[in-house]
Amino acid sequence: MYDIASIYSARSVDDAIRALQADPAAVVIAGGTDVLIKIREGKLAGCSLVSIHELGEELSGVTLADNGDVEIGPLTTFRGVTFSDVIRRTIPVLGEAADMAGGPQLRAAGTIGGNVCNGITSADTASTLVALDAVLRVRGPKGEREVPISQWYQGVGKVALAAVGSTSVIVNLTVGIFTGLAAGAVVAIAQHFGARRWDEVHECVHTAMLLSILIGAFFMVTGFVLTPWALRAMGTTEEALPGAILYLRVYFLGMVPNVIYNMGTGVLRAIGDFRRPLYFLMAASLCNIVLDLLLVVVFHMGVAGVAIATICSQLLSAVLVVISLMRSEMTPYQLFPKRLRIYAMPMRSILMIGVPTALQSVMYNASNIVIQASINSFGTDAVAAWTAYGKMDIIFWMTITAMAQSITTFAGQNYGAGEYERLKKGVRVSVAMTACFTVLLSTAFFLLARPLLAIFSPDPDVLEVGVEMVRFLAPCYITYILIELLTGAIRGAGKSVAPMLISVFGVCGLRLLWLFTVVPAHHTLLAVEASYPITWAVTSVAILLYYRFGRWLHPPKKA
């Protein structure tokens, strides 16, 4: 019934600490009311257990200290808390909260320590302990420390950070699809703009903007409905699941303005305007930061506040980009809402570039979903560390994406104008610039990993895991830049199928092969992380060979 690799019964707290040091992936079990259920459901299948069940004499009981503090041992059961004379005399509300947990059997076996350490936002005793300003005494290999429970439950902190982090790959998957289609619009508009075909530019712009509304509506409905299933399929931890569902559903409600913004800024980039998208992004980011502080810190809305802040900032950016396009008077890309329609030829051009690009993004994110599921198997500390690292990592990805978008537009306009040598020179310059930036960023991340991660999570266990992640992955960024830049240039010339196939088999296929063969045999975070630089390096070599020897740069067919 229970798939357990091994179980070790600790003889003392120090013995349990030594056992966890020897096997960091091991799971502590006390009453077992949560752990055994997760094992039976397959979420912790094959895990090793360190049992502290026999430490009841050392870790259970309720006492009243001389200074008036109530001290509760972590192995004290819910029943023990409810019927404690000390609890009844001093803080009866905690006894009432403990008596609300599950049924009689669970209250007889489940422990208050396990309830707190699970970090579940709906834990029966959690809100009461927070209201009472409880202090946790935590012991580890580095000694003993006291942690206020307000820091243990860090608001949008460790558990909420894991909740938001668990949604990131799904968000990236949907974003990747419509940004892929937006890339098709960018290339089509850029090529027509470079060739000075103004009527075709006008038709492409209106086709793209109507397409963005339809795509946004589709993802809003399907995403809202399928959110719980998708998160459970990824193995999202139980403590993170409620917050993750809430965040993702609120996020999907704002999908229409999100897609409009991405498509609209794509139109502006296609004609060489990168300033206005930057201004709109700055305004949206400022809005997001202000609303995050207001809704999370002032109104204590937690994960819901983060999601609402996100969609409000997206709505603002969508409004700004639409107004900008509508006010671009006397230009071929001016937006007229009454002229929105699907034009056949522009739609064909957008889909020819956009669909392969979107499929490439889908495969990227599909492999990242498998990686997220692998990270989830290491527990909440690993998920929170991965999410905190992702907050740093986004600096690299935003930069490399911006460079790729720039070279795609540059290549598209020069391809349309027949300036092929200028196109190739631009690629060389962009690779050199990006390589310099990447080396500097990797060095900064490596040296400043701990203080940067501490901005997002002060939890020492999360920091320990996160620093290892950063110092392994950041130096490997340089192996990725050719994939993005050369693919962007080739796509700008109207060729997107070959780069897509190279990426699908190089990055995605090889990564999935690694995750399903190597990682099960070497179940460590390092083995999961290694899938990135290995697949990046292989794919970079493949895309470089295609760039040098493939027949992607030849004159377009005359319309």
Coordinates of C-alpha atoms in Angstrom, one line a residue:
M1 CA 0.0 0.0 0.0
Y2 CA 2.8 2.4 0.9
D3 CA 5.8 2.8 -1.4
I4 CA 8.6 3.6 1.1
A5 CA 12.3 3.2 0.2
S6 CA 13.4 3.0 3.9
I7 CA 12.5 4.2 7.3
Y8 CA 14.9 5.2 10.1
S9 CA 13.6 5.6 13.7
A10 CA 15.6 8.4 15.4
R11 CA 16.7 7.8 18.9
S12 CA 17.0 11.5 19.7
V13 CA 16.6 14.9 18.1
D14 CA 20.3 15.1 17.3
D15 CA 20.1 11.6 15.8
A16 CA 17.3 12.8 13.6
I17 CA 19.3 15.8 12.5
R18 CA 22.2 13.6 11.6
A19 CA 19.9 11.3 9.6
L20 CA 18.5 14.2 7.6
Q21 CA 22.1 15.5 6.9
A22 CA 23.0 12.0 5.6
D23 CA 19.9 12.0 3.3
P24 CA 18.6 15.5 2.6
A25 CA 15.7 14.2 0.5
A26 CA 14.4 12.1 3.4
V27 CA 11.0 13.1 4.9
V28 CA 10.3 13.5 8.6
I29 CA 7.3 11.6 9.9
A30 CA 5.7 12.0 13.3
G31 CA 2.0 11.2 13.4
G32 CA 1.9 10.4 9.7
T33 CA -1.5 11.8 9.1
D34 CA -0.3 13.9 6.2
V35 CA 2.9 12.1 5.0
L36 CA 1.3 8.6 4.7
I37 CA -1.6 10.1 2.6
K38 CA 0.9 11.7 0.3
I39 CA 2.8 8.5 -0.1
R40 CA -0.3 6.6 -0.9
E41 CA -1.3 9.2 -3.5
G42 CA 2.1 8.8 -5.1
K43 CA 3.3 12.3 -4.3
L44 CA 6.0 11.0 -2.0
A45 CA 6.2 7.5 -3.5
G46 CA 9.6 5.9 -3.0
C47 CA 10.7 8.3 -0.4
S48 CA 12.9 7.6 2.7
L49 CA 11.5 8.4 6.1
V50 CA 13.1 9.6 9.3
S51 CA 10.6 8.8 12.1
I52 CA 10.6 10.9 15.3
H53 CA 7.5 9.1 16.6
E54 CA 9.5 7.5 19.4
L55 CA 10.7 10.9 20.7
G56 CA 7.5 11.6 22.5
E57 CA 9.1 11.8 25.9
E58 CA 11.5 14.5 24.7
L59 CA 9.2 16.4 22.3
S60 CA 5.6 16.2 23.6
G61 CA 3.6 17.8 26.4
V62 CA 2.4 21.2 27.4
T63 CA 4.0 23.1 30.2
L64 CA 3.7 26.6 31.8
A65 CA 7.1 28.3 32.2
D66 CA 8.0 30.5 35.2
N67 CA 7.7 33.6 33.0
G68 CA 4.2 32.7 32.0
D69 CA 5.0 31.3 28.5
V70 CA 3.1 28.2 27.4
E71 CA 5.5 25.7 25.9
I72 CA 4.1 23.0 23.6
G73 CA 6.2 20.1 22.4
P74 CA 5.9 19.5 18.6
L75 CA 4.9 15.9 19.1
T76 CA 1.9 16.9 21.2
T77 CA -1.2 15.6 19.4
F78 CA -4.3 17.7 18.7
R79 CA -6.1 15.8 21.4
G80 CA -3.3 16.5 23.8
V81 CA -3.6 20.2 23.1
T82 CA -7.3 20.2 23.4
F83 CA -7.4 18.4 26.8
S84 CA -4.4 20.1 28.3
D85 CA -5.1 21.8 31.6
V86 CA -2.5 24.5 30.9
I87 CA -4.1 25.2 27.5
R88 CA -7.6 25.3 29.1
R89 CA -6.5 27.8 31.7
T90 CA -4.3 30.1 29.6
I91 CA -5.2 29.9 25.8
P92 CA -8.4 27.9 25.5
V93 CA -8.9 29.3 21.9
L94 CA -5.9 27.1 20.8
G95 CA -7.6 24.0 22.3
E96 CA -10.7 24.8 20.4
A97 CA -8.7 25.2 17.1
A98 CA -7.0 21.9 17.7
D99 CA -10.4 20.2 18.3
M100 CA -11.5 21.4 14.8
A101 CA -8.8 19.3 13.0
G102 CA -10.3 16.3 11.1
G103 CA -12.0 13.5 13.0
P104 CA -11.2 11.8 16.3
Q105 CA -8.7 9.4 14.8
L106 CA -6.7 12.2 13.2
R107 CA -6.7 14.3 16.4
A108 CA -5.4 11.4 18.3
A109 CA -2.4 10.8 15.9
G110 CA -1.8 14.2 14.2
T111 CA 0.7 16.5 15.9
I112 CA 0.7 20.3 16.3
G113 CA 4.3 20.3 15.1
G114 CA 3.5 18.6 11.9
N115 CA 0.5 20.9 11.4
V116 CA 2.8 23.9 11.7
C117 CA 5.7 22.5 9.7
N118 CA 3.6 21.5 6.7
G119 CA 3.1 25.2 6.1
I120 CA -0.4 24.6 4.7
T121 CA -2.3 27.9 4.6
S122 CA -5.4 26.3 5.8
A123 CA -3.8 24.5 8.8
D124 CA -6.3 24.4 11.7
T125 CA -3.9 25.7 14.4
A126 CA -2.0 28.1 12.1
S127 CA -4.2 31.2 12.3
T128 CA -4.6 30.9 16.1
L129 CA -0.8 30.5 16.6
V130 CA -0.1 33.6 14.4
A131 CA -2.7 35.6 16.3
L132 CA -1.0 34.6 19.6
D133 CA 2.4 35.6 18.3
A134 CA 3.8 32.2 18.9
V135 CA 7.6 31.6 18.7
L136 CA 9.0 28.4 17.3
R137 CA 12.2 26.8 18.7
V138 CA 14.0 25.2 15.7
R139 CA 17.0 23.0 16.0
G140 CA 19.3 22.0 13.1
P141 CA 22.9 21.0 12.4
K142 CA 24.0 24.7 13.0
G143 CA 22.4 24.8 16.4
E144 CA 19.1 26.1 17.9
R145 CA 17.3 29.3 17.0
E146 CA 13.9 30.9 17.8
V147 CA 11.7 32.0 14.9
P148 CA 8.5 34.1 15.3
I149 CA 5.7 32.2 13.6
S150 CA 4.9 35.4 11.7
Q151 CA 8.3 34.8 9.9
W152 CA 7.7 31.1 9.6
Y153 CA 4.4 31.8 7.7
Q154 CA 5.9 34.6 5.6
G155 CA 2.7 36.0 4.0
V156 CA 3.6 35.8 0.4
G157 CA 6.7 34.1 1.5
K158 CA 7.9 30.5 1.6
V159 CA 4.5 28.7 1.0
A160 CA 3.0 31.5 -1.0
L161 CA 6.2 31.9 -3.0
A162 CA 6.0 28.2 -3.7
A163 CA 2.3 28.6 -4.7
V164 CA 3.1 31.4 -7.2
G165 CA 6.2 29.5 -8.3
S166 CA 4.2 26.3 -9.0
T167 CA 2.2 28.3 -11.5
S168 CA 5.1 29.8 -13.4
V169 CA 5.5 27.1 -16.0
I170 CA 1.8 27.1 -16.8
V171 CA 1.9 30.9 -17.2
N172 CA 5.0 30.6 -19.4
L173 CA 3.3 27.9 -21.5
T174 CA 0.3 30.1 -22.3
V175 CA 2.5 33.2 -22.8
G176 CA 4.8 31.2 -25.1
I177 CA 1.9 30.3 -27.3
F178 CA 0.6 33.8 -27.9
T179 CA 4.0 35.4 -28.0
G180 CA 4.9 32.8 -30.7
L181 CA 2.0 33.9 -32.7
A182 CA 2.9 37.6 -32.0
A183 CA 6.4 36.7 -33.5
G184 CA 4.6 35.7 -36.7
A185 CA 3.0 39.1 -36.8
V186 CA 6.3 40.9 -36.1
V187 CA 8.0 39.2 -39.0
A188 CA 5.2 39.7 -41.4
I189 CA 4.8 43.4 -40.6
A190 CA 8.6 44.0 -40.5
Q191 CA 9.1 42.4 -43.9
H192 CA 6.3 44.4 -45.5
F193 CA 7.5 47.6 -43.7
G194 CA 11.1 47.1 -44.9
A195 CA 9.8 46.6 -48.5
R196 CA 7.5 49.6 -48.1
R197 CA 4.3 47.7 -48.8
W198 CA 2.0 49.9 -46.8
D199 CA -1.4 48.2 -47.6
E200 CA 0.0 44.9 -46.4
V201 CA 1.2 46.5 -43.2
H202 CA -2.3 47.9 -42.5
E203 CA -3.9 44.5 -43.1
C204 CA -1.4 42.6 -41.0
V205 CA -1.9 45.0 -38.0
H206 CA -5.7 44.6 -38.0
T207 CA -5.5 40.9 -38.5
A208 CA -3.0 40.5 -35.6
M209 CA -5.0 42.7 -33.2
L210 CA -8.3 40.8 -33.8
L211 CA -6.4 37.5 -33.5
S212 CA -5.1 38.6 -30.1
I213 CA -8.6 39.2 -28.8
L214 CA -9.8 35.7 -30.0
I215 CA -6.7 34.0 -28.5
G216 CA -7.0 35.8 -25.2
A217 CA -10.7 34.9 -24.8
F218 CA -9.9 31.2 -25.6
F219 CA -7.1 31.0 -23.0
M220 CA -9.2 32.9 -20.4
V221 CA -12.0 30.3 -20.5
T222 CA -9.9 27.1 -20.9
G223 CA -7.2 28.2 -18.5
F224 CA -9.8 29.0 -15.7
V225 CA -11.5 25.6 -16.1
L226 CA -8.4 23.5 -16.4
T227 CA -6.3 25.1 -13.7
P228 CA -6.8 22.6 -10.8
W229 CA -6.2 19.6 -13.1
A230 CA -3.0 21.1 -14.6
L231 CA -1.5 21.9 -11.2
R232 CA -2.3 18.5 -9.8
A233 CA -0.9 16.8 -12.9
M234 CA 2.4 18.7 -12.2
G235 CA 2.5 17.3 -8.6
T236 CA 2.1 20.7 -7.0
T237 CA 2.6 20.3 -3.2
E238 CA -0.6 20.2 -1.1
E239 CA 0.5 23.3 0.9
A240 CA 1.0 25.3 -2.3
L241 CA -2.0 24.0 -4.2
P242 CA -4.8 26.3 -2.8
G243 CA -2.8 29.5 -3.4
A244 CA -1.6 28.2 -6.8
I245 CA -5.2 27.6 -8.0
L246 CA -6.3 31.0 -6.8
Y247 CA -3.3 32.8 -8.4
L248 CA -3.6 31.1 -11.7
R249 CA -7.4 31.5 -12.0
V250 CA -7.2 35.2 -11.3
Y251 CA -4.3 35.4 -13.8
F252 CA -6.3 33.8 -16.6
L253 CA -9.2 36.2 -16.0
G254 CA -6.8 38.9 -17.3
M255 CA -5.6 37.0 -20.3
V256 CA -7.3 39.2 -23.0
P257 CA -5.4 42.4 -22.1
N258 CA -2.3 40.3 -21.7
V259 CA -2.4 39.0 -25.2
I260 CA -3.4 42.4 -26.6
Y261 CA -0.4 44.0 -25.0
N262 CA 2.0 41.4 -26.3
M263 CA 0.6 41.6 -29.8
G264 CA 0.4 45.4 -29.8
T265 CA 4.0 45.9 -28.6
G266 CA 4.9 43.3 -31.3
V267 CA 3.4 45.7 -33.9
L268 CA 5.4 48.6 -32.6
R269 CA 8.7 46.6 -32.5
A270 CA 8.0 45.4 -36.1
I271 CA 8.2 49.0 -37.3
G272 CA 11.3 49.7 -35.2
D273 CA 9.7 51.5 -32.2
F274 CA 11.2 49.9 -29.1
R275 CA 10.8 53.0 -26.9
R276 CA 7.1 53.0 -26.4
P277 CA 6.9 49.3 -25.4
L278 CA 9.6 50.1 -22.9
Y279 CA 7.6 53.0 -21.5
F280 CA 4.5 50.9 -21.3
L281 CA 6.4 48.1 -19.5
M282 CA 7.8 50.6 -17.0
A283 CA 4.3 51.9 -16.3
A284 CA 2.9 48.4 -15.9
S285 CA 5.8 47.4 -13.7
L286 CA 5.4 50.4 -11.4
C287 CA 1.6 49.7 -11.2
N288 CA 2.4 46.1 -10.3
I289 CA 4.8 47.0 -7.6
V290 CA 2.5 49.6 -6.0
L291 CA -0.5 47.2 -6.1
D292 CA 1.6 44.4 -4.7
L293 CA 2.6 46.5 -1.7
L294 CA -0.9 47.8 -1.3
L295 CA -2.8 44.5 -1.6
V296 CA -0.3 42.2 0.0
V297 CA 1.3 44.4 2.7
V298 CA -1.5 46.8 3.6
F299 CA -4.7 44.7 2.9
H300 CA -3.0 41.2 3.5
M301 CA -4.6 39.7 0.4
G302 CA -1.7 37.3 -0.1
V303 CA -1.6 35.3 -3.3
A304 CA -4.9 36.8 -4.5
G305 CA -3.3 40.2 -4.1
V306 CA -0.3 39.3 -6.2
A307 CA -2.6 37.9 -9.0
I308 CA -4.9 41.0 -9.0
A309 CA -1.9 43.3 -9.1
T310 CA -0.6 41.3 -12.1
I311 CA -3.8 41.5 -14.2
C312 CA -4.3 45.2 -13.3
S313 CA -0.8 46.0 -14.6
Q314 CA -1.5 44.0 -17.7
L315 CA -4.8 45.9 -18.3
L316 CA -2.9 49.2 -18.0
S317 CA -0.3 48.1 -20.5
A318 CA -3.0 46.9 -22.9
V319 CA -4.8 50.2 -22.7
L320 CA -1.6 52.2 -23.3
V321 CA -0.6 50.2 -26.4
V322 CA -4.0 50.3 -28.0
I323 CA -4.2 54.1 -27.4
S324 CA -0.7 54.4 -28.9
L325 CA -1.6 52.5 -32.0
M326 CA -4.9 54.4 -32.5
R327 CA -3.1 57.7 -32.2
S328 CA -0.4 56.8 -34.8
E329 CA -2.1 59.0 -37.4
M330 CA -1.0 59.0 -41.0
T331 CA 0.9 55.8 -40.6
P332 CA 0.3 52.4 -42.2
Y333 CA 0.1 50.8 -38.7
Q334 CA -2.6 53.1 -37.3
L335 CA -5.3 51.0 -35.6
F336 CA -8.9 51.5 -36.5
P337 CA -11.2 49.3 -34.3
K338 CA -14.0 49.3 -36.9
R339 CA -11.5 47.8 -39.5
L340 CA -10.6 44.8 -37.3
R341 CA -11.0 41.7 -39.4
I342 CA -9.1 38.6 -40.5
Y343 CA -7.4 39.1 -43.9
A344 CA -6.5 35.9 -45.6
M345 CA -2.9 36.6 -46.8
P346 CA -1.7 38.3 -43.6
M347 CA -3.3 35.5 -41.6
R348 CA -1.4 33.0 -43.7
S349 CA 1.9 34.8 -43.2
I350 CA 1.4 35.2 -39.4
L351 CA 0.5 31.5 -39.0
M352 CA 3.4 30.3 -41.2
I353 CA 5.9 32.0 -38.8
G354 CA 3.8 32.1 -35.6
V355 CA 2.7 28.5 -35.4
P356 CA 6.2 26.9 -35.5
T357 CA 7.4 29.5 -33.1
A358 CA 4.5 28.8 -30.7
L359 CA 5.1 25.1 -31.0
Q360 CA 8.7 25.6 -30.1
S361 CA 7.7 27.6 -27.1
V362 CA 5.1 25.0 -26.1
M363 CA 7.8 22.3 -26.2
Y364 CA 10.2 24.4 -24.2
N365 CA 7.6 24.9 -21.5
A366 CA 6.4 21.3 -21.7
S367 CA 9.9 20.2 -20.7
N368 CA 9.9 22.9 -18.0
I369 CA 6.7 21.4 -16.6
V370 CA 8.5 18.1 -16.3
I371 CA 11.3 19.9 -14.6
Q372 CA 8.9 21.7 -12.2
A373 CA 7.3 18.4 -11.4
S374 CA 10.8 17.0 -10.6
I375 CA 11.5 20.1 -8.4
N376 CA 8.2 19.6 -6.7
S377 CA 9.3 16.1 -5.6
F378 CA 12.1 17.6 -3.4
G379 CA 9.5 19.5 -1.3
T380 CA 8.5 23.1 -0.5
D381 CA 12.1 24.3 0.2
A382 CA 13.2 23.3 -3.2
V383 CA 10.1 24.8 -4.9
A384 CA 10.5 28.1 -3.0
A385 CA 14.2 28.2 -3.8
W386 CA 13.5 27.5 -7.5
T387 CA 10.9 30.2 -7.5
A388 CA 13.3 32.7 -5.8
Y389 CA 16.0 31.8 -8.3
G390 CA 13.5 32.3 -11.1
K391 CA 13.0 35.9 -9.9
M392 CA 16.8 36.5 -10.5
D393 CA 16.9 34.3 -13.6
I394 CA 14.2 36.5 -15.3
I395 CA 16.7 39.3 -15.7
F396 CA 18.7 37.1 -18.1
W397 CA 15.7 35.8 -19.9
M398 CA 14.1 39.2 -20.4
T399 CA 17.4 40.5 -21.7
I400 CA 18.1 37.7 -24.1
T401 CA 14.4 37.8 -25.3
A402 CA 14.7 41.5 -25.9
M403 CA 17.9 41.0 -27.9
A404 CA 16.2 38.2 -29.9
Q405 CA 13.1 40.4 -30.6
S406 CA 15.4 43.2 -31.8
I407 CA 17.4 41.0 -34.1
T408 CA 14.1 39.4 -35.5
T409 CA 12.8 42.9 -36.3
F410 CA 16.2 44.0 -37.7
A411 CA 16.4 40.8 -39.8
G412 CA 12.8 41.1 -41.0
Q413 CA 13.2 44.7 -42.2
N414 CA 16.6 44.1 -43.9
Y415 CA 15.3 40.9 -45.4
G416 CA 12.3 42.7 -46.9
A417 CA 14.6 45.5 -48.2
G418 CA 17.1 43.0 -49.6
E419 CA 20.0 44.1 -47.4
Y420 CA 21.4 40.6 -46.6
E421 CA 25.0 41.6 -45.7
R422 CA 23.7 44.2 -43.3
L423 CA 21.5 41.5 -41.7
K424 CA 24.4 39.2 -41.1
K425 CA 26.5 42.1 -39.7
G426 CA 23.7 42.9 -37.3
V427 CA 23.7 39.3 -36.1
R428 CA 27.4 39.4 -35.3
V429 CA 27.1 42.6 -33.4
S430 CA 24.1 41.3 -31.3
V431 CA 26.0 38.1 -30.4
A432 CA 29.0 40.0 -29.2
M433 CA 26.9 42.5 -27.2
T434 CA 24.8 39.7 -25.6
A435 CA 27.9 37.6 -24.8
C436 CA 29.5 40.5 -22.9
F437 CA 26.3 41.2 -20.9
T438 CA 25.9 37.5 -20.2
V439 CA 29.4 37.1 -18.7
L440 CA 28.9 40.2 -16.5
L441 CA 25.5 39.0 -15.3
S442 CA 26.6 35.5 -14.6
T443 CA 29.5 36.8 -12.6
A444 CA 27.3 39.1 -10.5
F445 CA 24.8 36.3 -9.9
F446 CA 27.6 33.9 -8.8
L447 CA 29.1 36.4 -6.4
L448 CA 25.9 37.9 -5.0
A449 CA 23.7 34.8 -5.0
R450 CA 22.8 34.8 -1.3
P451 CA 21.9 38.5 -0.8
L452 CA 19.9 38.5 -4.0
L453 CA 17.9 35.4 -3.1
A454 CA 17.3 36.8 0.4
I455 CA 15.3 39.6 -1.2
F456 CA 12.7 37.0 -2.1
S457 CA 13.0 34.5 0.7
P458 CA 14.9 35.0 4.0
D459 CA 14.3 31.4 5.0
P460 CA 17.8 29.8 5.6
D461 CA 16.9 26.4 4.2
V462 CA 15.5 28.0 1.1
L463 CA 18.6 30.1 0.7
E464 CA 20.9 27.2 1.1
V465 CA 19.2 25.3 -1.8
G466 CA 18.8 28.5 -3.9
V467 CA 22.5 29.5 -3.7
E468 CA 23.5 26.1 -5.0
M469 CA 21.1 26.5 -7.9
V470 CA 22.4 29.9 -8.8
R471 CA 26.0 29.1 -8.7
F472 CA 25.6 26.0 -10.9
L473 CA 23.2 27.5 -13.5
A474 CA 24.3 31.1 -13.9
P475 CA 27.8 30.4 -15.3
C476 CA 26.0 28.2 -18.0
Y477 CA 24.0 31.1 -19.5
I478 CA 26.6 31.7 -22.1
T479 CA 25.8 28.3 -23.7
Y480 CA 22.3 29.5 -24.5
I481 CA 22.6 32.8 -26.3
L482 CA 23.2 31.5 -29.8
I483 CA 19.9 29.5 -29.7
E484 CA 17.9 32.7 -29.1
L485 CA 19.8 35.1 -31.3
L486 CA 20.4 32.9 -34.4
T487 CA 16.9 31.6 -34.2
G488 CA 15.6 35.2 -34.1
A489 CA 17.6 36.1 -37.2
I490 CA 16.5 33.1 -39.2
R491 CA 12.9 33.6 -38.2
G492 CA 13.2 37.3 -39.3
A493 CA 14.0 35.9 -42.8
G494 CA 10.7 34.0 -42.7
K495 CA 12.1 30.6 -41.8
S496 CA 10.8 29.2 -38.6
V497 CA 10.3 25.5 -39.2
A498 CA 14.0 24.4 -39.1
P499 CA 14.8 26.4 -35.9
M500 CA 11.7 24.9 -34.3
L501 CA 12.7 21.3 -35.2
I502 CA 16.3 21.9 -33.9
S503 CA 15.0 23.3 -30.6
V504 CA 12.4 20.6 -30.2
F505 CA 14.8 17.8 -30.6
G506 CA 17.8 19.5 -29.1
V507 CA 16.5 21.4 -26.1
C508 CA 13.1 19.6 -25.4
G509 CA 13.7 16.0 -26.6
L510 CA 17.1 15.7 -25.1
R511 CA 16.0 17.3 -21.9
L512 CA 13.0 15.0 -21.5
L513 CA 15.3 12.0 -22.2
W514 CA 17.6 13.2 -19.5
L515 CA 14.8 13.8 -17.0
F516 CA 13.2 10.3 -17.6
T517 CA 16.5 8.3 -17.6
V518 CA 19.3 10.1 -15.7
V519 CA 17.3 11.8 -13.0
P520 CA 15.4 8.7 -11.7
A521 CA 18.8 7.0 -11.3
H522 CA 20.4 10.0 -9.6
H523 CA 17.5 11.7 -7.8
T524 CA 19.2 15.0 -6.9
L525 CA 18.5 18.6 -7.6
L526 CA 21.9 18.8 -9.4
A527 CA 20.9 16.1 -11.8
V528 CA 17.7 18.0 -12.6
E529 CA 19.5 21.3 -13.1
A530 CA 22.2 19.7 -15.3
S531 CA 19.5 19.2 -18.0
Y532 CA 19.8 22.9 -18.8
P533 CA 23.4 23.4 -19.8
I534 CA 23.7 20.0 -21.5
T535 CA 20.8 20.7 -23.8
W536 CA 21.7 24.3 -24.4
A537 CA 25.2 23.4 -25.5
V538 CA 24.0 20.7 -27.9
T539 CA 21.3 22.8 -29.4
S540 CA 23.6 25.8 -29.8
V541 CA 26.0 23.8 -31.9
A542 CA 23.2 22.5 -34.1
I543 CA 21.6 26.0 -34.7
L544 CA 25.1 27.4 -35.5
L545 CA 25.6 24.7 -38.1
Y546 CA 22.3 25.5 -39.7
Y547 CA 23.0 29.3 -39.6
R548 CA 26.3 28.7 -41.4
F549 CA 25.3 26.1 -43.9
G550 CA 21.5 26.0 -44.1
R551 CA 19.7 27.7 -47.1
W552 CA 17.7 30.1 -45.0
L553 CA 18.9 33.4 -46.5
H554 CA 17.6 33.8 -50.0
P555 CA 15.4 36.4 -51.7
P556 CA 11.7 36.2 -50.9
K557 CA 9.2 35.2 -53.5
K558 CA 7.6 38.1 -55.3
A559 CA 4.0 38.7 -54.3

